[in-house]
Short mmCIF file of C-alpha atoms and ligand atoms in Angstrom, two decimals:
data_model
loop_
_atom_site.label_atom_id
_atom_site.label_comp_id
_atom_site.label_asym_id
_atom_site.label_seq_id
_atom_site.Cartn_x
_atom_site.Cartn_y
_atom_site.Cartn_z
CA MET A 1 102.64 139.69 86.17
CA THR A 2 100.47 141.29 83.03
CA SER A 3 98.88 138.31 81.34
CA LYS A 4 99.75 138.46 77.40
CA GLN A 5 96.37 136.93 76.98
CA THR A 6 92.91 139.02 75.68
CA LYS A 7 90.23 136.87 77.05
CA PHE A 8 89.94 136.40 80.50
CA LEU A 9 86.95 133.27 80.63
CA LEU A 10 86.01 131.98 84.44
CA ASN A 11 83.95 128.48 84.33
CA GLU A 12 81.01 128.40 84.99
CA THR A 13 81.29 127.07 88.85
CA ASP A 14 83.71 130.43 89.57
CA LEU A 15 80.38 132.25 89.07
CA PRO A 16 79.52 133.87 92.20
CA LYS A 17 77.09 131.97 95.32
CA GLN A 18 76.39 135.39 96.16
CA TRP A 19 75.20 138.86 95.40
CA TYR A 20 77.27 142.00 97.46
CA ASN A 21 75.37 144.41 98.98
CA ILE A 22 77.27 147.90 99.66
CA THR A 23 74.84 148.97 102.73
CA ALA A 24 76.70 146.88 105.19
CA GLU A 25 79.69 148.44 103.82
CA VAL A 26 78.52 151.94 103.78
CA PRO A 27 75.69 151.97 106.70
CA GLU A 28 75.46 156.02 106.71
CA ILE A 29 73.78 156.20 102.50
CA ALA A 30 71.27 154.17 103.47
CA THR A 31 68.63 156.78 103.55
CA PRO A 32 64.51 156.00 104.12
CA MET A 33 62.27 155.59 101.18
CA LEU A 34 59.27 157.47 101.37
CA ASN A 35 54.97 157.17 101.10
CA PRO A 36 54.63 159.98 98.25
CA GLN A 37 51.04 160.35 99.46
CA THR A 38 51.98 161.04 103.52
CA LEU A 39 55.99 161.29 102.93
CA GLU A 40 56.38 159.30 105.86
CA PRO A 41 59.28 157.21 105.62
CA VAL A 42 57.26 153.62 103.50
CA THR A 43 56.12 150.36 105.24
CA PRO A 44 56.40 147.02 104.15
CA ASP A 45 52.62 146.91 103.99
CA PHE A 46 53.28 149.53 101.46
CA LEU A 47 56.13 148.16 99.54
CA SER A 48 54.35 144.84 99.29
CA VAL A 49 51.36 145.81 96.65
CA LEU A 50 54.42 146.63 94.20
CA PHE A 51 57.46 143.70 95.69
CA PRO A 52 57.31 140.37 96.97
CA MET A 53 58.38 140.32 100.44
CA GLU A 54 61.76 138.74 99.28
CA LEU A 55 62.91 141.58 97.73
CA ILE A 56 61.50 144.01 99.86
CA MET A 57 63.74 142.22 102.81
CA GLN A 58 66.99 143.01 100.32
CA GLU A 59 66.16 146.47 99.91
CA VAL A 60 66.47 147.00 103.89
CA SER A 61 69.02 144.26 104.54
CA SER A 62 72.29 145.38 105.87
CA ASP A 63 73.76 142.26 105.74
CA ARG A 64 77.13 142.03 103.47
CA TYR A 65 76.48 138.67 101.24
CA ILE A 66 72.83 138.05 99.90
CA ASP A 67 72.59 133.66 98.77
CA ILE A 68 71.98 133.41 94.95
CA PRO A 69 69.41 130.99 94.76
CA GLU A 70 70.15 127.84 92.64
CA GLU A 71 67.65 128.05 90.38
CA VAL A 72 69.06 131.94 89.87
CA ARG A 73 72.32 130.50 89.27
CA GLU A 74 71.57 127.72 86.81
CA ALA A 75 69.39 130.76 84.69
CA TYR A 76 72.89 132.95 84.84
CA LYS A 77 74.52 129.73 83.16
CA LEU A 78 72.34 130.99 80.09
CA TYR A 79 75.22 133.63 79.76
CA ARG A 80 77.73 133.88 82.55
CA PRO A 81 80.05 133.89 83.83
CA THR A 82 81.22 136.89 80.92
CA PRO A 83 84.01 137.30 79.32
CA LEU A 84 86.32 139.96 80.54
CA ILE A 85 88.28 141.86 77.30
CA ARG A 86 91.72 143.61 77.20
CA ALA A 87 91.32 146.38 74.60
CA ARG A 88 94.46 145.68 72.34
CA ARG A 89 93.29 147.11 69.30
CA LEU A 90 91.43 150.00 71.22
CA GLU A 91 94.96 150.93 72.76
CA LYS A 92 97.22 150.22 70.06
CA ALA A 93 94.65 152.80 68.01
CA LEU A 94 95.07 155.42 70.89
CA GLY A 95 98.92 155.10 71.57
CA THR A 96 99.12 154.83 75.01
CA PRO A 97 100.45 153.47 77.40
CA ALA A 98 97.28 152.60 79.64
CA HIS A 99 96.00 149.39 79.35
CA ILE A 100 91.82 148.57 78.99
CA TYR A 101 89.71 145.99 80.04
CA PHE A 102 86.53 145.61 79.43
CA LYS A 103 83.35 143.65 81.72
CA HIS A 104 81.16 142.22 77.88
CA GLU A 105 77.68 142.71 79.87
CA GLY A 106 76.81 142.31 76.31
CA VAL A 107 77.12 138.82 75.52
CA SER A 108 73.34 138.42 77.72
CA PRO A 109 70.86 136.62 75.86
CA THR A 110 69.21 140.02 75.18
CA GLY A 111 72.64 141.25 74.97
CA SER A 112 72.71 144.02 78.19
CA HIS A 113 73.67 143.59 82.37
CA LYS A 114 69.30 143.92 82.83
CA PRO A 115 68.79 140.39 82.59
CA ASN A 116 71.02 139.84 86.42
CA THR A 117 68.48 141.28 88.01
CA ALA A 118 65.85 140.30 86.49
CA ILE A 119 65.76 136.62 86.15
CA ALA A 120 66.53 138.01 90.23
CA GLN A 121 62.95 139.59 90.29
CA ALA A 122 60.77 136.69 88.00
CA TYR A 123 61.92 134.24 89.77
CA TYR A 124 61.60 135.95 93.63
CA ASN A 125 57.79 136.82 92.14
CA LYS A 126 56.53 132.87 91.22
CA ILE A 127 58.06 131.78 94.10
CA SER A 128 56.11 134.31 96.38
CA GLY A 129 52.93 133.52 94.22
CA THR A 130 53.30 136.53 92.21
CA LYS A 131 50.25 136.07 88.69
CA ALA A 132 52.14 138.78 86.13
CA LEU A 133 54.50 141.51 86.72
CA THR A 134 54.39 144.35 84.96
CA THR A 135 57.12 147.16 84.17
CA GLU A 136 57.98 149.75 81.94
CA THR A 137 60.28 150.28 79.25
CA GLY A 138 62.20 153.03 77.21
CA ALA A 139 65.04 151.67 75.01
CA GLY A 140 63.20 147.96 75.61
CA GLN A 141 66.84 146.81 76.98
CA TRP A 142 64.80 146.13 80.36
CA GLY A 143 61.23 144.76 78.76
CA SER A 144 63.50 142.42 76.74
CA ALA A 145 65.34 141.14 79.46
CA LEU A 146 62.15 141.07 81.90
CA ALA A 147 60.17 139.07 79.57
CA MET A 148 62.69 136.13 79.01
CA ALA A 149 63.27 136.61 83.02
CA CYS A 150 59.44 136.08 82.92
CA ASN A 151 59.53 133.35 80.52
CA ILE A 152 61.90 131.33 81.81
CA PHE A 153 59.81 130.96 85.59
CA ASP A 154 56.61 130.85 83.17
CA MET A 155 54.65 134.37 84.64
CA PRO A 156 53.69 136.65 81.90
CA LEU A 157 54.71 139.88 81.32
CA GLU A 158 52.96 143.23 80.84
CA VAL A 159 54.88 146.04 79.25
CA TYR A 160 54.62 149.75 79.63
CA MET A 161 56.73 151.09 76.73
CA VAL A 162 57.48 155.06 76.22
CA LYS A 163 55.21 156.25 73.15
CA VAL A 164 58.42 157.59 71.03
CA SER A 165 60.68 153.77 71.44
CA TYR A 166 57.60 151.33 70.94
CA GLN A 167 57.67 153.79 67.23
CA GLN A 168 61.02 153.66 66.80
CA LYS A 169 62.44 150.88 68.23
CA PRO A 170 60.65 148.26 66.43
CA TYR A 171 62.48 145.59 66.91
CA ARG A 172 62.65 145.31 70.36
CA ARG A 173 59.18 144.82 70.73
CA VAL A 174 58.90 142.10 68.85
CA LEU A 175 61.78 140.45 70.50
CA MET A 176 59.53 141.02 74.03
CA GLN A 177 56.50 139.53 72.43
CA THR A 178 58.54 136.79 70.45
CA TYR A 179 59.20 135.70 74.31
CA GLY A 180 55.40 135.75 75.24
CA ALA A 181 55.03 139.23 76.71
CA ASP A 182 52.39 142.15 76.24
CA VAL A 183 53.50 145.69 75.00
CA TYR A 184 50.96 148.58 75.21
CA ALA A 185 52.61 152.39 73.48
CA SER A 186 52.91 154.00 77.12
CA PRO A 187 50.78 156.64 77.90
CA THR A 188 47.94 153.46 77.27
CA ASN A 189 44.07 153.97 77.94
CA ARG A 190 45.01 151.32 79.93
CA THR A 191 45.35 153.31 83.08
CA ASN A 192 43.79 156.98 85.20
CA PHE A 193 47.41 158.42 84.67
CA GLY A 194 47.40 157.55 81.25
CA ARG A 195 43.57 158.44 80.05
CA ALA A 196 43.86 161.22 81.70
CA LEU A 197 47.45 162.04 79.71
CA LEU A 198 45.68 161.54 76.17
CA ASP A 199 43.20 163.76 77.24
CA GLU A 200 45.36 166.40 77.94
CA ASN A 201 47.48 165.60 74.27
CA PRO A 202 46.85 162.69 72.54
CA ASP A 203 49.94 162.97 70.72
CA ASN A 204 52.04 162.67 74.49
CA PRO A 205 55.39 161.35 72.94
CA GLY A 206 55.31 159.52 76.85
CA SER A 207 58.68 159.29 78.86
CA LEU A 208 60.07 156.87 81.59
CA GLY A 209 58.53 158.60 84.41
CA ILE A 210 55.10 158.22 82.55
CA ALA A 211 55.45 154.15 81.99
CA ILE A 212 56.76 153.79 85.57
CA SER A 213 53.21 155.11 86.69
CA GLU A 214 51.17 153.20 84.67
CA ALA A 215 53.17 149.86 85.34
CA VAL A 216 53.08 150.59 88.96
CA GLU A 217 48.87 152.08 88.79
CA VAL A 218 48.15 148.75 86.66
CA ALA A 219 50.06 146.34 89.69
CA ALA A 220 48.75 148.77 92.41
CA THR A 221 44.96 148.10 91.62
CA SER A 222 45.06 144.44 90.80
CA GLY A 223 44.56 143.37 93.95
CA GLY A 224 47.66 141.76 94.79
CA ALA A 225 47.77 139.38 91.56
CA LYS A 226 49.92 142.07 89.23
CA LYS A 227 53.13 142.70 91.25
CA TYR A 228 55.59 145.63 89.83
CA SER A 229 59.42 145.30 88.17
CA LEU A 230 61.74 147.98 88.07
CA GLY A 231 64.99 147.17 86.72
CA SER A 232 67.33 149.83 88.82
CA VAL A 233 67.91 151.90 91.49
CA LEU A 234 66.38 149.87 93.96
CA ASN A 235 69.04 148.68 96.43
CA SER A 236 68.29 145.20 95.52
CA VAL A 237 68.53 146.28 91.39
CA LEU A 238 72.87 147.00 92.62
CA THR A 239 72.91 144.34 94.76
CA HIS A 240 71.78 141.57 91.94
CA GLN A 241 74.50 143.41 89.95
CA SER A 242 76.91 142.77 91.85
CA VAL A 243 77.70 139.46 90.01
CA ILE A 244 80.10 141.61 87.38
CA GLY A 245 82.39 143.10 89.75
CA GLU A 246 82.94 139.61 91.73
CA GLU A 247 83.80 138.00 88.20
CA ALA A 248 85.59 141.09 87.52
CA LEU A 249 88.30 141.31 90.43
CA MET A 250 88.51 137.19 89.96
CA GLN A 251 89.84 137.71 86.06
CA MET A 252 91.42 141.10 87.07
CA ASP A 253 93.47 138.92 88.63
CA MET A 254 94.03 136.59 85.88
CA ALA A 255 95.24 139.25 84.58
CA GLY A 256 97.33 139.78 87.13
CA GLU A 257 96.54 144.11 86.88
CA TYR A 258 94.89 145.55 89.50
CA PRO A 259 92.57 148.77 88.12
CA ASP A 260 93.50 152.29 88.56
CA VAL A 261 90.19 153.19 87.44
CA VAL A 262 86.89 151.92 87.57
CA ILE A 263 84.14 153.26 84.71
CA GLY A 264 80.67 153.18 84.16
CA CYS A 265 77.41 154.57 82.36
CA VAL A 266 74.79 155.74 84.50
CA GLY A 267 71.43 155.64 84.32
CA GLY A 268 69.65 154.41 86.84
CA GLY A 269 73.02 153.57 88.31
CA SER A 270 72.92 149.61 88.52
CA ASN A 271 75.82 148.65 85.96
CA PHE A 272 78.05 150.84 87.27
CA ALA A 273 77.23 149.97 91.35
CA GLY A 274 77.34 146.16 89.57
CA ILE A 275 81.02 146.50 88.27
CA ALA A 276 82.11 149.22 91.14
CA TYR A 277 80.60 148.15 94.12
CA PRO A 278 83.10 145.21 94.86
CA PHE A 279 85.91 147.86 94.14
CA LEU A 280 84.97 150.05 96.84
CA ARG A 281 84.35 147.46 98.65
CA GLU A 282 88.66 146.18 97.95
CA ASN A 283 88.95 149.87 98.70
CA LEU A 284 86.90 150.54 101.87
CA ARG A 285 88.12 147.36 103.82
CA ASN A 286 91.47 146.07 101.94
CA GLY A 287 93.12 149.55 101.62
CA LYS A 288 92.98 149.68 97.50
CA THR A 289 92.68 153.39 95.65
CA THR A 290 90.78 152.43 92.74
CA ARG A 291 89.30 155.39 91.83
CA LEU A 292 85.14 154.87 90.87
CA LEU A 293 84.08 157.09 88.01
CA ALA A 294 79.70 157.14 86.89
CA VAL A 295 79.46 158.71 83.30
CA GLU A 296 76.71 160.59 82.20
CA PRO A 297 74.85 162.33 79.46
CA SER A 298 75.59 166.32 79.50
CA ALA A 299 72.00 166.11 78.52
CA THR A 300 71.10 164.37 81.58
CA PRO A 301 73.08 164.90 83.71
CA SER A 302 71.42 164.07 87.16
CA LEU A 303 74.89 164.45 89.26
CA THR A 304 76.98 166.68 88.05
CA LYS A 305 73.68 169.23 87.87
CA GLY A 306 71.25 167.54 89.44
CA VAL A 307 70.47 168.87 93.15
CA TYR A 308 70.58 166.19 96.10
CA THR A 309 66.94 165.56 97.61
CA PHE A 310 64.40 164.00 98.38
CA ASP A 311 62.15 163.35 94.61
CA PHE A 312 59.08 161.37 93.51
CA GLY A 313 60.14 158.36 91.47
CA ASP A 314 58.02 159.06 88.74
CA SER A 315 55.93 162.06 87.21
CA ALA A 316 52.53 160.56 88.43
CA LYS A 317 53.80 161.01 92.19
CA MET A 318 53.11 157.33 93.36
CA ALA A 319 56.08 155.44 93.22
CA PRO A 320 58.03 156.06 96.44
CA VAL A 321 60.53 159.46 97.51
CA ALA A 322 63.77 159.06 97.55
CA LYS A 323 66.43 160.59 98.78
CA MET A 324 68.59 161.20 95.24
CA TYR A 325 70.48 163.49 92.49
CA THR A 326 67.71 164.63 90.51
CA LEU A 327 66.56 166.80 87.56
CA GLY A 328 62.93 166.67 88.82
CA HIS A 329 60.57 163.77 88.58
CA GLY A 330 58.32 165.61 85.54
CA PHE A 331 61.74 166.17 83.73
CA VAL A 332 61.58 165.07 79.83
CA PRO A 333 64.78 164.76 77.85
CA ALA A 334 65.82 166.61 74.91
CA PRO A 335 64.25 164.91 71.74
CA ILE A 336 67.42 165.18 69.79
CA HIS A 337 69.22 162.83 72.52
CA ALA A 338 69.57 159.64 70.66
CA GLY A 339 71.23 157.23 74.12
CA GLY A 340 69.12 155.86 76.79
CA LEU A 341 69.60 156.87 80.17
CA ARG A 342 66.99 159.24 80.51
CA TYR A 343 65.79 158.49 83.72
CA HIS A 344 65.95 161.68 85.83
CA GLY A 345 67.12 160.55 89.13
CA MET A 346 69.76 157.97 90.24
CA ALA A 347 69.56 155.57 92.77
CA PRO A 348 70.11 156.91 96.46
CA SER A 349 72.91 154.52 96.84
CA VAL A 350 74.88 155.85 94.20
CA CYS A 351 74.22 159.39 95.19
CA ALA A 352 75.42 159.31 98.62
CA LEU A 353 78.43 157.19 97.99
CA TYR A 354 79.36 160.25 94.96
CA ASP A 355 78.03 162.94 97.83
CA ALA A 356 80.18 161.37 100.18
CA GLY A 357 82.83 161.30 98.06
CA HIS A 358 83.37 157.67 97.51
CA ILE A 359 82.76 157.83 93.66
CA GLU A 360 83.42 160.67 90.76
CA ALA A 361 81.14 161.00 88.27
CA VAL A 362 81.65 163.14 84.67
CA ALA A 363 78.90 163.82 82.14
CA VAL A 364 79.94 163.98 78.16
CA SER A 365 78.14 165.01 75.35
CA GLN A 366 76.42 163.32 72.61
CA LEU A 367 78.43 163.89 69.63
CA ALA A 368 81.92 162.32 71.44
CA THR A 369 80.60 159.94 72.61
CA PHE A 370 79.07 158.19 69.60
CA GLU A 371 82.81 158.92 68.34
CA ALA A 372 83.72 156.79 71.30
CA ALA A 373 81.40 154.10 69.83
CA VAL A 374 82.84 154.62 66.66
CA LEU A 375 86.04 153.85 67.11
CA PHE A 376 85.46 151.36 69.92
CA THR A 377 83.03 149.38 67.23
CA ARG A 378 86.13 149.63 64.36
CA THR A 379 89.05 148.41 66.66
CA GLU A 380 86.98 146.24 68.93
CA GLY A 381 84.40 144.93 66.59
CA ILE A 382 82.14 145.04 69.10
CA ILE A 383 79.08 148.04 68.31
CA PRO A 384 78.23 149.44 71.85
CA ALA A 385 75.05 150.56 73.28
CA PRO A 386 74.27 154.37 73.06
CA GLU A 387 74.28 154.19 76.63
CA THR A 388 77.62 151.83 77.07
CA ALA A 389 79.27 154.10 74.62
CA HIS A 390 79.55 156.77 77.22
CA ALA A 391 81.78 154.81 79.28
CA ILE A 392 83.24 154.12 76.31
CA ARG A 393 84.24 157.82 76.15
CA ALA A 394 85.22 158.56 79.71
CA ALA A 395 87.91 155.05 79.28
CA ILE A 396 89.39 156.24 76.34
CA ASP A 397 89.89 159.91 78.31
CA GLU A 398 91.61 158.32 81.18
CA ALA A 399 93.59 156.47 78.25
CA LEU A 400 94.43 159.47 76.67
CA ASP A 401 95.13 161.53 79.64
CA ALA A 402 97.17 158.55 80.56
CA LYS A 403 99.30 158.80 77.11
CA GLU A 404 99.89 162.69 78.12
CA LYS A 405 101.50 161.99 81.70
CA GLY A 406 103.34 158.83 80.50
CA GLU A 407 101.44 156.72 83.45
CA GLU A 408 100.44 152.86 81.98
CA ARG A 409 97.04 153.30 83.87
CA VAL A 410 94.70 150.31 84.11
CA ILE A 411 91.77 150.80 83.39
CA VAL A 412 88.43 148.69 83.79
CA PHE A 413 84.95 149.86 82.03
CA ASN A 414 81.14 147.67 82.16
CA LEU A 415 80.38 147.26 78.49
CA SER A 416 76.54 147.51 79.98
CA GLY A 417 75.78 146.28 76.15
CA HIS A 418 75.38 145.54 73.41
CA GLY A 419 74.46 148.67 70.20
CA HIS A 420 72.51 145.81 67.41
CA PHE A 421 68.86 147.24 67.78
CA ASP A 422 70.71 150.71 68.03
CA LEU A 423 71.63 151.03 64.04
CA ALA A 424 69.09 153.65 63.90
CA ALA A 425 70.91 155.97 66.39
CA TYR A 426 74.27 155.18 64.61
CA GLU A 427 72.97 155.68 61.06
CA ALA A 428 71.70 159.05 62.76
CA TYR A 429 75.01 160.21 63.95
CA MET A 430 77.01 158.53 60.24
CA ALA A 431 74.52 160.80 58.61
CA GLY A 432 75.18 164.51 60.63
CA GLY A 433 71.72 163.68 62.10
CA LEU A 434 72.58 164.44 65.96
CA GLN A 435 73.66 167.29 67.48
CA ASP A 436 75.39 167.56 71.36
CA TYR A 437 72.58 168.91 74.04
CA ALA A 438 73.67 170.22 77.75
CA TYR A 439 70.52 170.36 79.71
CA PRO A 440 69.73 174.16 80.21
CA GLU A 441 70.50 175.23 84.19
CA GLU A 442 67.37 177.17 84.25
CA LYS A 443 65.47 173.90 83.20
CA VAL A 444 67.15 171.97 85.86
CA GLU A 445 65.22 174.84 88.69
CA ALA A 446 62.19 174.67 86.94
CA ALA A 447 61.66 171.17 86.83
CA LEU A 448 62.52 171.20 90.68
CA LYS A 449 60.38 173.74 91.79
CA ASP A 450 57.63 170.82 92.40
CA LEU A 451 59.46 169.00 94.78
CA PRO A 452 58.25 166.69 97.45
CA MET A 453 57.91 168.97 100.59
CA VAL A 454 59.87 167.13 103.27
CA PRO A 455 60.10 168.21 105.90
CA MET A 456 63.27 165.45 106.65
CA ALA A 457 64.84 166.89 104.16
CA ALA A 458 65.59 170.63 105.35
CA GLY A 459 69.49 170.32 106.73
CA THR A 460 70.51 166.88 105.61
CA ASP A 461 72.25 167.99 102.40
C1 PLP B 501 69.59 150.04 80.52
C2 PLP B 501 70.55 150.01 80.61
C3 PLP B 501 71.79 151.41 80.79
C4 PLP B 501 71.71 152.01 82.42
O1 PLP B 501 70.58 151.93 83.36
P1 PLP B 501 71.60 151.14 84.43
O2 PLP B 501 70.98 151.18 85.66
O3 PLP B 501 71.88 152.80 85.02
O4 PLP B 501 72.88 150.05 84.52
C5 PLP B 501 73.16 151.12 80.42
N1 PLP B 501 73.40 150.51 79.35
C6 PLP B 501 73.02 149.46 79.19
C7 PLP B 501 72.93 148.50 77.83
C8 PLP B 501 71.22 149.84 79.76
O5 PLP B 501 70.40 148.65 78.48
#
């Protein structure tokens, strides 16, 4: 029976003891990562320059469950389990018979789901003797999460922050610095790649791809002292995020309902995978039929407009090549796009599952997304991160469709983060300063001219 409650809270003892690895369920989705120079499958040697062995093993693991180390569970208890909340006021405002639930990952100390993997990565680096971590950050959510995690495990952190964000989001920078991290506006003059770009154009605004290249270069040339940490896309990251969906399954049980559709926004794919993959397991193993919906901005439509092929993970072609839906590694997002979700590619497993029809994808436009975010703020009281607002838009559209069809559809979405550091974007929206922007087809074609020539790519589509 459907519960009358609004909040569904778990005890600390309910915190999952294991992460869930989707690769065990659908082995076909494991496509090889390639060395960017040779385009041959990467060796553990290549990866061990960047990552500690434990994370490399998780990357290629086919184990269904991976034990969460006790030290990681202890740190998770700073904010986990997170609440599942029924959005009753939003339902009422929409006049929909649908039931809308959201998993509130915005309650983490840095305001998003990202600490779920940051804590794990900092821990594995610490126990394998890494002296410092390097990473990139765009909007600053990932940098803040890793800065907090590195501080927990007493490890220095260098953050390469996309220059436009560094200038437009000073408060995220201050948060990272308060945790003790060193933050640099990328492109910097600290790397060969950064210096080359600054020679060409001193006003280069930076991009996530460039910042990744710089953070990777610093780690790769540190003689093993520094390692690199990535906040999304990798299999191991998606596995760490499975705590979201595992908790949500228990909480839906408390609510006495089961979702017809589970929704998450996608940048690199980690928060979506985190909530969706445990439900996908139930589809594949226990005969459930939940639809899993990935939501992306029309300004960065990797899944809905990109090409499914091998591409470089970064602009400088230093990071591994992976098979994904991509807009091309030279992709630079439109300046009028206020939300995050600016990566050119997508987690390989999300891409493979989308290609195989296990998950669905939709692109939503900027203005409709902010409209949804404002309605959510006014009904549920939480101002969402602009990234998250994409999931909210799609959840509202599902609820309106259910209303039209007179269905009591059960909708669950992941509230991947709050928007307390994104108020400038809301200000721009309310002042009428934002526009819709659909990434043009020609630009996708142009960006794809420079794909790696992978022999294996032929005929694998
Ligand atoms: C980083 C971020 C995202 C996008 O990254 P994914 O790996 O796709 O989850 C979405 N929402 C918030 C709040 C974020 O910080």
